[in-house]
XYZ file of C-alpha atoms in Angstrom:
393
model
C 0.000 0.000 0.000
C 1.261 3.478 -0.878
C 2.209 5.776 1.999
C -0.439 8.133 0.651
C -3.252 5.616 1.090
C -5.339 5.729 4.219
C -5.239 2.943 6.795
C -8.214 0.647 6.301
C -10.865 0.767 9.015
C -12.272 -2.491 10.381
C -15.620 -1.519 11.875
C -15.761 -4.838 13.725
C -12.786 -3.756 15.853
C -14.861 -1.152 17.671
C -17.737 -1.322 20.139
C -20.835 0.549 18.970
C -22.886 -0.317 22.069
C -22.516 -0.571 25.811
C -20.608 2.627 26.564
C -23.229 4.743 28.263
C -22.580 7.647 30.607
C -24.871 9.341 33.127
C -26.162 12.869 32.574
C -24.065 15.692 33.997
C -26.399 18.509 35.066
C -23.542 20.267 36.869
C -20.317 20.421 34.849
C -18.351 21.687 37.843
C -18.294 18.066 39.030
C -16.052 17.040 36.136
C -12.503 16.106 37.088
C -9.771 18.650 36.541
C -8.198 16.295 33.990
C -11.437 16.215 31.994
C -11.801 19.991 32.172
C -8.257 20.431 30.941
C -8.822 18.040 28.040
C -11.954 19.954 27.069
C -10.155 23.304 27.270
C -7.509 21.947 24.911
C -10.195 21.771 22.215
C -11.690 25.156 23.033
C -14.488 24.069 25.380
C -14.451 25.721 28.818
C -17.080 24.184 31.066
C -16.271 26.659 33.842
C -17.382 29.513 31.627
C -20.888 28.336 30.730
C -22.317 31.742 31.571
C -20.150 33.146 28.771
C -21.542 30.681 26.259
C -24.815 30.807 24.369
C -25.102 27.068 24.825
C -23.133 23.960 25.740
C -23.364 20.417 24.405
C -21.290 17.459 25.598
C -21.258 13.928 24.213
C -19.339 11.201 26.051
C -18.944 7.981 24.035
C -22.519 6.815 23.346
C -24.403 9.326 25.493
C -25.352 12.968 25.459
C -24.389 13.963 29.006
C -25.066 17.690 28.975
C -27.112 20.006 26.774
C -28.006 23.543 27.725
C -29.180 26.678 25.951
C -28.080 29.826 27.768
C -29.024 32.695 25.448
C -32.018 33.938 23.532
C -32.046 33.481 19.803
C -30.469 30.044 19.656
C -31.654 26.525 20.454
C -29.266 23.721 21.423
C -30.643 20.172 21.603
C -29.360 16.641 21.446
C -30.128 15.235 17.991
C -32.390 12.501 19.359
C -34.353 15.085 21.351
C -34.630 17.255 18.232
C -35.811 14.332 16.093
C -38.543 13.676 18.640
C -39.526 17.341 19.067
C -39.612 18.124 15.327
C -41.124 14.880 14.009
C -37.915 13.539 12.504
C -36.581 16.842 11.171
C -37.848 16.012 7.652
C -36.277 19.150 6.113
C -32.804 18.506 7.505
C -32.029 14.955 8.689
C -30.047 13.191 5.915
C -31.220 15.785 3.380
C -27.920 17.449 2.448
C -25.879 14.248 2.978
C -26.527 11.112 0.936
C -26.539 8.158 3.374
C -25.307 5.965 0.525
C -22.340 8.209 -0.294
C -19.644 5.791 0.919
C -18.910 2.985 3.374
C -18.812 5.360 6.351
C -22.062 7.172 5.624
C -23.683 3.766 5.175
C -22.181 2.653 8.488
C -23.380 5.827 10.187
C -26.888 5.259 8.844
C -26.822 1.574 9.812
C -25.280 1.667 13.294
C -27.065 2.851 16.401
C -27.205 6.659 16.560
C -25.384 7.699 19.728
C -26.201 11.383 19.654
C -24.824 14.594 18.264
C -26.233 18.097 18.409
C -28.986 20.162 16.795
C -28.283 23.895 16.861
C -30.694 26.393 15.333
C -30.806 30.166 15.499
C -33.951 32.244 15.352
C -34.596 34.443 12.339
C -32.697 37.727 12.735
C -30.883 36.698 15.944
C -27.307 37.915 16.434
C -25.957 35.490 19.024
C -23.167 37.361 20.800
C -21.485 34.527 22.696
C -20.326 31.302 21.013
C -22.041 27.967 21.386
C -19.584 25.296 22.533
C -19.733 21.550 22.041
C -17.492 18.538 22.465
C -17.704 15.002 21.101
C -15.570 13.123 23.590
C -14.429 9.481 23.613
C -13.546 8.144 27.057
C -13.460 4.384 26.456
C -10.854 2.222 24.709
C -11.881 0.848 21.285
C -15.187 2.703 21.355
C -16.965 3.324 18.070
C -18.816 6.629 18.278
C -21.564 7.462 15.768
C -23.012 10.975 15.928
C -25.116 13.174 13.654
C -24.997 16.973 13.888
C -27.360 19.466 12.277
C -26.878 23.251 12.294
C -29.606 25.553 10.956
C -28.850 29.280 10.718
C -32.106 31.011 9.980
C -32.476 34.142 7.844
C -30.308 37.147 8.798
C -29.005 35.503 11.973
C -25.434 34.924 13.162
C -23.759 32.405 15.443
C -20.266 31.115 16.238
C -19.928 27.449 17.152
C -16.736 26.169 18.767
C -16.631 22.404 18.657
C -13.946 20.080 19.921
C -13.370 16.404 19.207
C -11.147 14.559 21.655
C -10.291 11.386 23.531
C -9.304 10.945 27.163
C -5.538 10.976 27.699
C -5.521 7.232 28.508
C -7.468 6.229 25.365
C -5.250 5.263 22.443
C -7.654 3.460 20.075
C -11.178 4.441 18.984
C -13.272 5.246 15.914
C -15.291 8.419 15.364
C -18.018 8.511 12.717
C -19.732 11.864 12.401
C -22.327 13.172 9.964
C -22.720 16.964 9.901
C -25.256 18.929 7.865
C -25.218 22.743 7.729
C -28.129 24.832 6.453
C -27.429 28.567 6.223
C -30.480 30.503 5.162
C -30.758 33.827 3.344
C -28.440 36.403 4.931
C -27.321 34.030 7.700
C -23.755 33.743 8.967
C -22.132 30.739 10.586
C -18.620 30.771 12.013
C -17.632 27.198 12.779
C -14.365 26.444 14.570
C -13.326 22.833 15.050
C -10.351 21.731 17.155
C -9.225 18.080 17.171
C -7.214 16.363 19.890
C -7.357 12.600 19.349
C -5.403 9.621 20.682
C -2.473 8.117 18.817
C -4.369 5.166 17.289
C -7.731 6.837 16.783
C -9.453 6.616 13.384
C -11.613 9.568 12.323
C -14.123 9.489 9.477
C -16.419 12.552 9.568
C -18.601 13.491 6.606
C -19.933 17.050 6.156
C -22.184 18.800 3.646
C -23.494 22.377 3.800
C -25.974 24.433 1.812
C -25.710 28.234 1.809
C -28.528 30.394 0.488
C -28.572 33.955 -0.849
C -26.089 36.275 0.929
C -25.296 33.563 3.447
C -21.761 33.218 4.834
C -19.858 30.206 6.158
C -16.507 30.812 7.883
C -14.908 27.492 8.807
C -11.734 27.074 10.913
C -10.127 23.646 11.366
C -7.235 22.958 13.731
C -5.397 19.667 14.233
C -2.048 19.808 16.038
C -1.722 16.440 17.837
C -0.895 12.923 16.720
C -3.772 10.833 15.386
C -3.652 7.537 13.546
C -5.844 8.425 10.602
C -8.200 11.212 9.541
C -10.192 11.309 6.334
C -12.401 14.349 5.880
C -13.593 16.357 2.882
C -16.471 18.754 3.668
C -18.458 19.981 0.671
C -20.276 23.313 0.695
C -22.796 24.314 -1.952
C -23.250 28.059 -2.451
C -26.750 27.963 -3.896
C -27.873 31.564 -3.439
C -26.677 34.764 -5.094
C -23.969 36.501 -3.085
C -23.206 33.493 -0.853
C -19.673 33.153 0.559
C -17.611 30.276 2.013
C -14.149 30.537 3.586
C -12.086 27.653 4.947
C -8.941 28.019 7.053
C -7.048 24.893 8.126
C -3.998 24.513 10.372
C -2.689 20.943 10.534
C 0.417 19.360 12.079
C 1.207 15.665 11.579
C 3.830 14.023 13.819
C 5.315 10.654 12.816
C 2.611 7.993 12.731
C -0.188 10.379 11.719
C -1.972 10.147 8.375
C -4.298 13.026 7.603
C -6.195 13.154 4.308
C -8.305 16.257 4.390
C -9.489 19.247 2.440
C -12.550 21.151 1.350
C -14.761 21.456 -1.701
C -16.763 24.586 -2.552
C -19.355 24.526 -5.335
C -20.295 27.939 -6.732
C -23.843 27.396 -7.976
C -25.115 30.982 -8.158
C -23.985 34.379 -9.456
C -21.793 36.626 -7.310
C -20.694 33.762 -5.079
C -17.175 33.587 -3.606
C -15.152 30.734 -2.174
C -11.740 30.648 -0.470
C -9.763 27.689 0.851
C -6.553 28.364 2.800
C -4.528 25.555 4.375
C -1.278 25.616 6.375
C 0.238 22.204 6.952
C 3.358 21.030 8.751
C 4.668 17.510 8.905
C 7.203 16.419 11.503
C 7.229 12.848 10.210
C 3.604 12.095 9.319
C 1.689 12.157 6.045
C -0.666 14.913 4.919
C -2.795 14.801 1.800
C -4.011 18.396 1.522
C -6.885 18.523 -0.926
C -8.991 21.379 -2.159
C -11.471 21.849 -4.960
C -13.523 24.782 -6.184
C -16.150 24.244 -8.860
C -17.637 27.183 -10.721
C -21.104 26.520 -12.158
C -22.325 30.113 -12.538
C -21.036 33.638 -13.171
C -19.905 36.041 -12.046
C -18.177 33.918 -9.409
C -14.713 33.818 -7.871
C -12.709 31.231 -6.010
C -9.190 31.001 -4.613
C -7.394 27.998 -3.184
C -4.079 28.103 -1.298
C -2.181 25.073 0.028
C 1.161 25.717 1.738
C 3.183 23.100 3.566
C 6.400 22.796 5.550
C 8.365 19.573 5.971
C 10.338 19.697 9.219
C 12.653 16.740 9.545
C 10.627 14.173 7.623
C 7.225 13.102 6.401
C 5.157 13.646 3.256
C 2.902 16.476 2.127
C 0.872 15.810 -0.984
C -1.019 18.940 -2.049
C -3.863 18.437 -4.529
C -5.500 21.716 -5.535
C -8.257 21.349 -8.132
C -10.259 23.947 -10.037
C -13.232 23.271 -12.283
C -14.671 26.102 -14.324
C -17.836 24.927 -16.021
C -19.076 28.188 -17.551
C -17.328 30.980 -19.467
C -16.268 33.904 -17.298
C -15.751 32.123 -13.976
C -12.622 33.279 -12.077
C -10.713 30.576 -10.194
C -7.103 30.552 -8.981
C -4.796 28.516 -6.777
C -1.354 28.519 -5.163
C 0.435 25.492 -3.802
C 3.874 25.258 -2.220
C 5.691 22.611 -0.192
C 9.123 23.308 1.224
C 11.321 23.984 4.210
C 12.227 26.952 6.371
C 14.680 29.143 4.537
C 18.087 29.311 6.250
C 18.264 33.065 5.675
C 15.054 33.520 7.707
C 16.600 31.658 10.634
C 19.844 33.624 10.305
C 17.910 36.890 10.188
C 16.268 36.153 13.537
C 19.496 34.780 15.053
C 21.198 38.060 14.148
C 18.564 39.747 16.329
C 19.337 37.723 19.421
C 17.352 34.482 19.101
C 19.034 31.111 19.239
C 18.353 28.649 16.392
C 15.526 26.805 18.174
C 13.809 30.061 19.111
C 14.165 31.337 15.557
C 12.679 28.122 14.145
C 9.749 28.198 16.569
C 9.034 31.842 15.747
C 8.926 31.101 12.027
C 6.694 28.061 12.539
C 4.232 30.032 14.671
C 4.089 32.735 12.043
C 3.473 30.106 9.369
C 0.580 28.580 11.309
C -0.816 32.109 11.637
C -3.937 31.301 13.628
C -4.452 35.047 14.048
C -6.089 35.075 10.641
C -8.997 33.087 11.954
C -10.532 35.658 14.290
C -10.728 33.164 17.121
C -11.695 34.069 20.697
C -8.701 35.027 22.840
C -8.946 32.035 25.168
C -9.027 29.593 22.268
C -5.987 31.265 20.716
C -4.218 30.892 24.070
C -5.157 27.216 24.150
C -3.703 26.757 20.663
C -0.547 28.647 21.664
C -0.152 26.301 24.626
C -0.513 23.303 22.336
C 2.146 24.664 19.980
C 4.387 25.330 22.976
C 3.968 21.707 24.069
C 4.988 20.591 20.600
C 8.080 22.768 20.911
C 8.854 21.322 24.335
C 8.665 17.813 22.922
C 11.139 18.632 20.146
C 8.429 17.814 17.664
C 9.355 20.754 15.479
């Protein structure tokens, strides 16, 4: 098998039943270790009053779900299916359950949970909604389904973390996510991953954006994980719709990450942008990206930049498809190393070589471009510092 091929997933190796957890009405009772692990993916359970809502999933159970602000509703998906008679407009409507082996598995296996988040028409939700899909048991197979509906002229920021307990090395996460952004709606969606070393991750995501709707998506993966395969597809179906993807990915030795984004420009005056920053310190990254132009005027730009530090593989695959005359699509792709003159420039100003290298790497990752909340940026900075401390860079 080529080093670029993903590790095969044996669904029979994971337990899709029997890993239930009790509800947690009071999150202050969580252990300090659990709180720390949640903070590492941007979820602060001690700051619930500063969140518009909180959702926590442990293994096969929704353990906490709370809406704290007007204008937004946060429910467990099973509760939402019951309340809204199966969510006929949204449940498996953007995503084809027969798309591939993992969507079929997600449709076939017991549904363990996931969240339903919906804004009210015109609501500007000031504080972010936070959620975490957490795996606490060894060899657990977790199957969740998430639906986000941003109603007309409303705005919301969702910070969602995916993680395993520090003592869990092997697990499988299957996740179906469907986004529906209505006319004039805006969704900022920030996802931070912190998995175990032998965890397999197979999420599948589809979004539909209507007229003047905006999707801003931030994806951060800095820790070792066995295998990730993810390729969200967003359809800009309404005039003036916009989608932007920013990804920051680090793969240590033993990690295989095959990820990217696809934007389909289906209406006039739509815009799409895909920006990825990848670093390998011994692992493999397949950095994909595709923009398809089906209408005009429409513009799209795709940028894949990678650094190889010490070893590993980065395979950048930018793709553009213009299907009508007049569409404007562009891309840049570069894979390389830190220039020696950049290190020497910083060393001439008093830094030693390690400090100079770390400074350049942090600038390359450039999470400042994402407009993240301060505390989440601090959490990411701490994670990068830990990588530095472990001589991973």
